[in-house]
XYZ file of C-alpha atoms in Angstrom:
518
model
C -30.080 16.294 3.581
C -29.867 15.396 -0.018
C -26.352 13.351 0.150
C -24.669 12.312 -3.499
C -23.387 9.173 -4.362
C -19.453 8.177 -3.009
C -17.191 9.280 -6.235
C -13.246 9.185 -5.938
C -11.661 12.767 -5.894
C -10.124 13.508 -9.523
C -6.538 13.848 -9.536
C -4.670 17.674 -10.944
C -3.935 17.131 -14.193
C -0.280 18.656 -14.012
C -0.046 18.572 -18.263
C -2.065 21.935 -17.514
C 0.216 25.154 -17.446
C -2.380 26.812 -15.498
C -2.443 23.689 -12.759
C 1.810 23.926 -12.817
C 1.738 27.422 -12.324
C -0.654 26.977 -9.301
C 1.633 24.473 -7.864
C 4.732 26.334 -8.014
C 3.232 29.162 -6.627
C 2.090 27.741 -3.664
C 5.577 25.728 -3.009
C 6.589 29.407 -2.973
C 4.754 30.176 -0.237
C 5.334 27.368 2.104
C 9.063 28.375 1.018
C 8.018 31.684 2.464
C 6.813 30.604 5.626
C 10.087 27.911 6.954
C 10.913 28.493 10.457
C 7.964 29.284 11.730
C 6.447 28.321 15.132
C 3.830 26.434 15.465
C 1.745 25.404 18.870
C 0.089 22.662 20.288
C -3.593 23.148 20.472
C -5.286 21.795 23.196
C -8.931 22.429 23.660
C -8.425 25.350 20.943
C -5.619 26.935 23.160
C -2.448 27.244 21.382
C 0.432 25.818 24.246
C 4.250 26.378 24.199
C 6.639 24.073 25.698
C 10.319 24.903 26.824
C 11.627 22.867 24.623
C 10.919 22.592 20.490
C 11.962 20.205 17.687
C 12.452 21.109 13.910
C 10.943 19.694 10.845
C 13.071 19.433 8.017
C 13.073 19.606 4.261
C 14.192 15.808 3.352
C 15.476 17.204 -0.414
C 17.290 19.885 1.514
C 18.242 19.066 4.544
C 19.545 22.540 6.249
C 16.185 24.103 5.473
C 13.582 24.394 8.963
C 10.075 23.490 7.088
C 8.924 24.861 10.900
C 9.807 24.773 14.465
C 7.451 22.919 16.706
C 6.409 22.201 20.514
C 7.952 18.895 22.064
C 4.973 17.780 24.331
C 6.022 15.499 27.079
C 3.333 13.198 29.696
C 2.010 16.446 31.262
C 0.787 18.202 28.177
C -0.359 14.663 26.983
C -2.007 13.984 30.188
C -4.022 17.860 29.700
C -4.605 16.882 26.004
C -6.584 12.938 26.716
C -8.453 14.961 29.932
C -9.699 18.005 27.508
C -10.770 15.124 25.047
C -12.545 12.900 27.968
C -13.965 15.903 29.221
C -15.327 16.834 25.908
C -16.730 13.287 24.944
C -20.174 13.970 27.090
C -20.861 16.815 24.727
C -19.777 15.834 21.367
C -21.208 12.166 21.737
C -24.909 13.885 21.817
C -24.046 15.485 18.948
C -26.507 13.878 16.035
C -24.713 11.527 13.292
C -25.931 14.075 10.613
C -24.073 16.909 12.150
C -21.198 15.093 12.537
C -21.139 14.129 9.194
C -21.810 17.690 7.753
C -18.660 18.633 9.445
C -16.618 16.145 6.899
C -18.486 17.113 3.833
C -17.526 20.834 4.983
C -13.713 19.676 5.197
C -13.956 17.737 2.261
C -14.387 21.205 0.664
C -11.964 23.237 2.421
C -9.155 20.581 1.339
C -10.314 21.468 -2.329
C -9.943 25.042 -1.740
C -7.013 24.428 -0.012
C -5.788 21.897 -2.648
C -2.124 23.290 -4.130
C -1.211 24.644 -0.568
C -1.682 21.068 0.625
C 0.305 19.512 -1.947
C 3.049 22.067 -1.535
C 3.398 21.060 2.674
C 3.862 17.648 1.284
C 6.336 18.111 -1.536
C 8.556 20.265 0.533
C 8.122 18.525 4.026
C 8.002 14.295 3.632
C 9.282 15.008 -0.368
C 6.491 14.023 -2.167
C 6.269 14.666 -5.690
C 4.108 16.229 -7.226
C 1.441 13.346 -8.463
C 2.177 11.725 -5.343
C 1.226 14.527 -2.587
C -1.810 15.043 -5.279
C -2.898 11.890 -4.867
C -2.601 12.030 -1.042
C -4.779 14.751 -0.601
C -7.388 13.611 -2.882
C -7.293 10.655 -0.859
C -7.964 12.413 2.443
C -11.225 14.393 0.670
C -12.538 11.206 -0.333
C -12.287 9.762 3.453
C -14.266 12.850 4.419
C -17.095 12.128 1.986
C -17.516 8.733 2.240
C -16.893 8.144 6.236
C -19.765 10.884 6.073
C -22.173 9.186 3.854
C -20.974 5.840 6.334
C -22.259 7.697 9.419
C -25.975 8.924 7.863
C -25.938 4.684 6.595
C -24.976 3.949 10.199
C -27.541 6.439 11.887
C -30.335 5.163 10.231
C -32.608 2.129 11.193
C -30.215 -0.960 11.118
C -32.713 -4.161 9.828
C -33.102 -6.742 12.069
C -35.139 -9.989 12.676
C -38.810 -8.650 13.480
C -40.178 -10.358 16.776
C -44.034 -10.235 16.955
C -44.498 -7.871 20.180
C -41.188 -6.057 19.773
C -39.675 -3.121 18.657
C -36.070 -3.635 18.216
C -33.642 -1.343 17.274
C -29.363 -1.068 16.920
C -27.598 1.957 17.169
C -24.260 2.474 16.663
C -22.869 4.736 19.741
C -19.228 6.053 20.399
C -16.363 4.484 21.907
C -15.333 7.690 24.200
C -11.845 9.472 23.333
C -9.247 8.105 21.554
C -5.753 8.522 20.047
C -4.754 9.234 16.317
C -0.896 8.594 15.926
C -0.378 8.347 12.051
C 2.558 7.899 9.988
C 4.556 10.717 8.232
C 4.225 8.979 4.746
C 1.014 9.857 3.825
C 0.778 12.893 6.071
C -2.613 13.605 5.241
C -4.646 11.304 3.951
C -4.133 8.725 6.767
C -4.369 10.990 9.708
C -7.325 12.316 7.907
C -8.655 8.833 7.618
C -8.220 8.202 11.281
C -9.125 11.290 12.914
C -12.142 11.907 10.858
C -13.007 8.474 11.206
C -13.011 9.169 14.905
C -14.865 12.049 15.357
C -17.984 11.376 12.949
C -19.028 8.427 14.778
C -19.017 10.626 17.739
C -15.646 10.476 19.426
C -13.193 12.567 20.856
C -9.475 12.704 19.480
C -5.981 13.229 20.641
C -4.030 13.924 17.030
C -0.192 13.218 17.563
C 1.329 13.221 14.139
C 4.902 11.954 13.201
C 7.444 14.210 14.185
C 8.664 14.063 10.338
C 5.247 15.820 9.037
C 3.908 17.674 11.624
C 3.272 20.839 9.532
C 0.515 18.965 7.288
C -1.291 17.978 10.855
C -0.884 21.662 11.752
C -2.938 22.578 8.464
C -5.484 19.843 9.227
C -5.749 21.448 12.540
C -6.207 24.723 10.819
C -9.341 23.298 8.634
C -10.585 21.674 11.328
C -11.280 25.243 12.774
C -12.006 26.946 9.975
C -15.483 24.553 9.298
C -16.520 25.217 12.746
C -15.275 22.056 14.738
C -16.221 22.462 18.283
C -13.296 23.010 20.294
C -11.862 20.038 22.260
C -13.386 17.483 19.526
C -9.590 16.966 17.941
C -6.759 18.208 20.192
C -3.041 18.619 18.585
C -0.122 17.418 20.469
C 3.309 17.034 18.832
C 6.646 15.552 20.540
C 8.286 12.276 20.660
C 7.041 9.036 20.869
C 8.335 7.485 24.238
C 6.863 10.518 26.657
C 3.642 11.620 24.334
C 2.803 8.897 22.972
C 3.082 6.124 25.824
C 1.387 8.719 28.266
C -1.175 8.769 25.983
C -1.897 4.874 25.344
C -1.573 4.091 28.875
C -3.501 6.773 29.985
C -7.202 5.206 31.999
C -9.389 7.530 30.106
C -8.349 6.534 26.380
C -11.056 4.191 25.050
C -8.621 3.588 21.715
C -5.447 3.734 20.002
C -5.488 4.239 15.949
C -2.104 4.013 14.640
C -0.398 3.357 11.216
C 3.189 2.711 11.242
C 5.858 0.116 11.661
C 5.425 -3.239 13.266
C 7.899 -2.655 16.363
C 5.706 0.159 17.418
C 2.854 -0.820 16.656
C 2.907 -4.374 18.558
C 4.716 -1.863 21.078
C 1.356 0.170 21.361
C -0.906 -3.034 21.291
C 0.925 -4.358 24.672
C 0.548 -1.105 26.380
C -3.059 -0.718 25.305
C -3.890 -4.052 26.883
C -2.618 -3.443 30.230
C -5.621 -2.479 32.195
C -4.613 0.600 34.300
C -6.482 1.895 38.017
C -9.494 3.255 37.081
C -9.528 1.738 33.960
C -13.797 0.481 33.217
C -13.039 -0.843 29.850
C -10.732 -2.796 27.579
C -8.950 -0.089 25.092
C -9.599 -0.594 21.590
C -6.516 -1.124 18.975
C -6.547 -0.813 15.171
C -3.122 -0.988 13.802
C -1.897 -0.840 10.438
C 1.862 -1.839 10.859
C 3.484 -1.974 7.293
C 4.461 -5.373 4.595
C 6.927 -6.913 2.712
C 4.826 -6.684 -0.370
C 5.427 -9.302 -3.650
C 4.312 -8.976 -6.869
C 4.560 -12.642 -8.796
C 5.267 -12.117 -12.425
C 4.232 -15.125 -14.323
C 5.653 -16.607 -18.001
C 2.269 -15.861 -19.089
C 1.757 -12.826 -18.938
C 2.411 -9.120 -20.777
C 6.277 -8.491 -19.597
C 5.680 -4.845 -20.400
C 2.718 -4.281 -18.392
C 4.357 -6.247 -15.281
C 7.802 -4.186 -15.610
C 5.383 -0.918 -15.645
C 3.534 -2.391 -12.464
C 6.634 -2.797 -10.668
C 7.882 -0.009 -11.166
C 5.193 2.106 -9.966
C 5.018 -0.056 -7.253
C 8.500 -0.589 -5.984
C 9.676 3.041 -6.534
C 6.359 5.175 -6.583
C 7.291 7.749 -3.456
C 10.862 6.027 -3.202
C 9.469 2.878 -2.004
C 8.171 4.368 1.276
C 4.348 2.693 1.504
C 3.761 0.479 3.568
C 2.307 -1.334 0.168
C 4.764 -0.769 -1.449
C 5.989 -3.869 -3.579
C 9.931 -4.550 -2.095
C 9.928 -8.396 -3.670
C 9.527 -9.442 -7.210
C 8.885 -12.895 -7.562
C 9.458 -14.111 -11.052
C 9.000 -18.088 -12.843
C 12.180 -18.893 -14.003
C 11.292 -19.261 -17.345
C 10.756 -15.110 -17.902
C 13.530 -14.549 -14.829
C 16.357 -13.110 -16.706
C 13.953 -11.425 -18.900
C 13.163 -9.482 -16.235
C 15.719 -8.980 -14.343
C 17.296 -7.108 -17.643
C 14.161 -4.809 -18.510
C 13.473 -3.765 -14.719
C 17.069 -2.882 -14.153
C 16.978 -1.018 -17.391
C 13.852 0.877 -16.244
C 15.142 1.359 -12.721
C 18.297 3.159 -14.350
C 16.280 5.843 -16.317
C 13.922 7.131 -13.037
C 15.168 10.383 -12.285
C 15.865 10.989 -8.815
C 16.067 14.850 -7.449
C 14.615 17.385 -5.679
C 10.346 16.527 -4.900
C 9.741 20.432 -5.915
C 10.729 19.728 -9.409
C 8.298 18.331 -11.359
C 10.253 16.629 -13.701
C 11.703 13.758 -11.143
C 9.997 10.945 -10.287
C 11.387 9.836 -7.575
C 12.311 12.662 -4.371
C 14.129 12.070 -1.267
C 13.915 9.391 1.378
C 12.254 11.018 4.994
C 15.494 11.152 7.142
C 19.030 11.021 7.755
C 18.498 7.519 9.359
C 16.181 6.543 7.082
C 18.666 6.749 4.247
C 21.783 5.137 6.429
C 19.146 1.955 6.893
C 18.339 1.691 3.401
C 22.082 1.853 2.239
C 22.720 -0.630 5.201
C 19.723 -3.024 3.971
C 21.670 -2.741 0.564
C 24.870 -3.668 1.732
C 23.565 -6.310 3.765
C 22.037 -8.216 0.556
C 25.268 -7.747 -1.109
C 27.126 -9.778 1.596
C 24.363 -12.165 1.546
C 24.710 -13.167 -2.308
C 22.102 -10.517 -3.997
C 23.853 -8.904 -6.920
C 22.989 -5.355 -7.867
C 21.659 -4.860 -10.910
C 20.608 -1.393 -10.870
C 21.567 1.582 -8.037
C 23.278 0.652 -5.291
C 23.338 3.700 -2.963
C 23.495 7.643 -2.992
C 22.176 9.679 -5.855
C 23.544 13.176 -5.597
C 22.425 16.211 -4.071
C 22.113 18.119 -0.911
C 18.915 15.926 0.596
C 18.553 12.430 1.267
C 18.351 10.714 -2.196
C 19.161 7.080 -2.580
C 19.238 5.504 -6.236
C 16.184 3.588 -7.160
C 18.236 -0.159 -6.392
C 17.087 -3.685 -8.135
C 18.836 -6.628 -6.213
C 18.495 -9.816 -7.891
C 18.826 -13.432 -7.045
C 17.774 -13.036 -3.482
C 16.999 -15.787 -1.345
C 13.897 -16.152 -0.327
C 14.708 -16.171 3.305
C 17.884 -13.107 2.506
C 17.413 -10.333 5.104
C 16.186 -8.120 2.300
C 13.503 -10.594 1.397
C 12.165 -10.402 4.764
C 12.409 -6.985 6.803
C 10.213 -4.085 5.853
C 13.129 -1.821 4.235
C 10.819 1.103 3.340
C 12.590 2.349 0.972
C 13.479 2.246 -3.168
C 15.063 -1.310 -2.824
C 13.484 -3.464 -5.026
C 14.522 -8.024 -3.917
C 14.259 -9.920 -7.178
C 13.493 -13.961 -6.576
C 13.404 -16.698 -8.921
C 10.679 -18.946 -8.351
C 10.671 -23.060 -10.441
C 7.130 -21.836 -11.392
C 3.890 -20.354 -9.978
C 2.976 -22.588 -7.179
C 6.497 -22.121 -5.862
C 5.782 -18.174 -6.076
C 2.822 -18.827 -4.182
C 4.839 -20.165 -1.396
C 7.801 -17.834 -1.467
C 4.924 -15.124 -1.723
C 3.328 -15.887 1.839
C 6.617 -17.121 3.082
C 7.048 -13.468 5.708
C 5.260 -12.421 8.915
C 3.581 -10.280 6.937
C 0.489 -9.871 4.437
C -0.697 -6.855 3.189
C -0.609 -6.509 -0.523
C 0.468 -8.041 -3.351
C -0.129 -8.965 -7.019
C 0.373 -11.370 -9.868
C 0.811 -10.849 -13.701
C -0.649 -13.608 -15.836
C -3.269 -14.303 -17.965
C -4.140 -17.858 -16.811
C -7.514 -17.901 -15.819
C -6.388 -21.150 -13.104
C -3.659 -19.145 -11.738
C -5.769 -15.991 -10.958
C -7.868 -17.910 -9.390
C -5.228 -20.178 -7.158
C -3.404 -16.651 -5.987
C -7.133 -15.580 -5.187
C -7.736 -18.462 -2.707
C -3.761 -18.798 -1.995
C -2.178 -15.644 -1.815
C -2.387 -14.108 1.754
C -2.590 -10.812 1.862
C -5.530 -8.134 2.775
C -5.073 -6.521 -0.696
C -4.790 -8.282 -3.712
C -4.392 -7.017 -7.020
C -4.601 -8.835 -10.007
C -2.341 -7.780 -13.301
C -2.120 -4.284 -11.605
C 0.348 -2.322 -9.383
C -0.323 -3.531 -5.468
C -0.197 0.282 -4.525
C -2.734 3.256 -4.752
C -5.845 1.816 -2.823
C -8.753 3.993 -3.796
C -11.583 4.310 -0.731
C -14.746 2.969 -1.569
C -12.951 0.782 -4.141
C -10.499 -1.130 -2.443
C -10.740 -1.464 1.517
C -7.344 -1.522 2.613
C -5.662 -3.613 5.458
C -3.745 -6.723 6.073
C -2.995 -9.571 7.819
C -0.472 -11.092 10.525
C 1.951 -8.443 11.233
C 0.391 -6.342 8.954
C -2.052 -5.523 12.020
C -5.373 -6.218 12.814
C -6.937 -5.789 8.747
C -9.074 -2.548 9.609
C -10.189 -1.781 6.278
C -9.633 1.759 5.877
C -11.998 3.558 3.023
C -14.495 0.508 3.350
C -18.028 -0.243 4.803
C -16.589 -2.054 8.022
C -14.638 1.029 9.329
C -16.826 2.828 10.970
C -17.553 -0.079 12.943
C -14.025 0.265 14.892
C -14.858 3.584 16.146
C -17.862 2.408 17.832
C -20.036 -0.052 19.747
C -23.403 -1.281 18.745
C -26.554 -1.142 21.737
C -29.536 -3.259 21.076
C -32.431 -2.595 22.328
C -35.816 -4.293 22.550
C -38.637 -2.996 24.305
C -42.037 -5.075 24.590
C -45.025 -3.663 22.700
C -48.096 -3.519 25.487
């Protein structure tokens, strides 16, 4: 098989009538289909529960975007058994079928493209650029985690031993769990799952109960290409009963999961309790969330910086995990800033995610936005002073004003807590080496950046800076696979590198094997 080399998806270019006009159209028909049911699928059998949960539409909150199955530990228990079952089929599978699977998906999101966006504009309030840059993200998982498994399959080079013939294969793990995060609804379950099942493994896909439509269509693609039955099974429900029964259970082998750090450590203490009948220690790669800085030094372009934090700080109302939620600025350029970023925080239109025209959509929730507004008031009381926002914007969804706080302390509440949200801590630093510190001063480390043109700096916040992802004079958001392997540090989780070269590794277990030459 003649395989290409790894390119990045190309993003819609929305300045096209005929791309708009696509767009719209298909947020019309997801429109078209709210309150409809949707099953679990277990082992390609659609199951009903007696009980069901909603998903909403975050920039309208009375609309049903559909009506799905809450799972508890006996449809979980079914779900890890179908998967455990299936693993001694799907593991003989060879790596180059497996990996024609994801090319084949990889081109069913592209056909699939608007209709994709749409689920994620209308159900986690995406805009439009931003859901467009999700799903390209999720195609180019599927292409290059395929190209990874052919690299993996073939002969691995080794030290030659006169008399030997020595070889390492990468094998599977045995079935696993996929529990990602509702704000990027595809691309990082896509990452995950796919990741999962090309190197030969068997999955148990519980999505966030906030996006569970866009793990529905995966589903839906999934069968469409052909994927064997049983290879990815679709369970939906809460947390404590699905997703517990699922980590504990003895025949899980691992536990992928993006999301925040209480979970996650949460999941990572349940994984590690060896349960009867248990034969191996369960694998866990977490990605649980930062408190992301970008340090703005006095030398540097103030106009590219304020652009960079922008993006970064209220790109997707702040709800990334990379997203940058501290800006920490040398003194000398500090109330510089602080008057051209509140400035460009008060001219971001905020409205509904279907409307092209705003830039920033809803937050996910009803508690999501009563935590933000309390992380707000909280910063207030502890000195900050708003300089831009401050709360509610208008409208019938869950829209908070993008909100600059400035002269935070370091150690403020809002300066260390992952807020997730379009709250944006503003620090004064005496000069670079003190943004250093104040930089890696969290229990996180997962991105960040600096602005400045000093050669000595960049390379100080290269050896310094402690994060997984470090940008330099750029926005610390919009990883690109094959470009910039993301993970982080600390309480960040365990730095998996998702959309790099190491990945694949997680999802299995390398065999040697030597055998004499007679």
């Amino acid at each position: 098989m003649s395989v290409p080399k790894f390119k990045n998806e190309r993003y819609t270019d929305y300045s096209k009538k005929e791309n708009r006009q696509k767009q719209l159209k298909a947020i019309e028909a997801i429109e078209s289909q709210f309150n409809t049911e949707y099953e679990l699928i277990i082992g390609g059998d659609g199951v009903r529960t007696g009980t069901k949960f909603n998903s909403y539409n975050p920039s309208d909150s009375d609309q049903v975007v559909g009506v799905f199955q809450k799972a508890g530990p006996e449809e979980a228990e079914r779900a890890i058994e179908v998967a455990s079952a299936k693993f001694d089929e799907w593991k003989r599978v060879p790596p180059k079928k497996r990996a024609e699977y994801l090319f084949k998906v990889a081109r069913a999101m592209r056909r699939r493209r608007f209709e994709l966006n749409a689920a994620e504009i209308i159900e986690v309030g995406k805009p439009w650029t931003e859901a467009d840059a999700d799903v390209a993200e999720a195609i180019d998982f599927c292409e290059f985690y395929g190209k990874e498994m052919l690299r993996l399959s073939a002969d691995q080079p080794l030290t030659k031993i006169p008399k030997e013939r020595n070889e390492l294969r990468y094998i599977p793990l045995g079935p696993g769990v996929v529990i990602p995060p509702w704000n990027f609804p595809l691309a990082i379950l896509t990452n995950m799952t796919t990741a999962s099942f090309v190197a030969g493994n068997t999955v148990v896909l519980k999505p966030s109960s906030d996006s569970p439509l866009l793990g529905y269509k995966f589903m839906e693609i999934l069968k469409d290409v052909g994927l064997p039955d049983g290879v990815v099974n679709f369970v939906t429900g809460p947390g404590v009963s699905v997703g517990d029964t699922l980590v504990a259970h003895p025949s899980t082998r691992f536990v992928s999961f993006t999301g925040s750090k209480e979970v996650g450590t949460r999941i990572y203490e349940l994984a590690a309790k060896v349960q009867p009948g248990q034969i191996w220690l369960k694998r866990v790669i977490a990605e649980m969330g930062g408190k992301d800085a970008i340090i703005v030094d006095d030398q540097t372009n103030l106009d590219e910086a304020i652009g960079g934090l922008t993006v970064s700080a209220f790109g997707f109302q702040g709800q990334k995990c990379s997203a940058c939620s501290r800006a920490i600025v040398v003194e000398k350029v500090y109330d510089k800033v602080v008057k051209l970023l509140s400035n460009r925080a008060d001219s971001i239109t905020v409205g509904r995610a279907k409307d092209l025209s705003n830039f920033m959509g809803p937050v996910i929730n009803k508690g999501a936005e009563k935590k933000i507004c309390d992380y707000i008031h909280t910063a207030e009381s502890e000195g900050g002073r708003i300089v831009a926002g401050g709360g509610k914007a208008p409208g019938r969804g869950f829209f908070i004003r993008p909100t600059v706080i400035a002269d935070v302390d370091p150690l403020a509440t809002i300066a260390q807590e992952e807020i997730f949200g379009p709250v944006l801590a503003l620090i004064k630093a005496k000069d670079f080496d003190d943004a250093l510190d104040i930089a890696n001063g969290t229990l996180f480390g997962l991105t960040g950046a600096v602005y400045t043109r000093s050669r000595k700096k960049i390379d100080k916040a290269k050896r310094v800076f402690h994060v997984g992802n470090l940008y330099i004079n750029r926005k610390c958001t919009g990883a690109l696979v094959g470009a910039h392997p993301f993970g982080g540090f600390n309480m960040s989780g365990t730095d998996s590198k998702a959309g790099g070269r190491d990945y694949l590794l997680l999802y299995t277990q390398a065999k040697a094997i030597a055998e004499k030459i007679q």
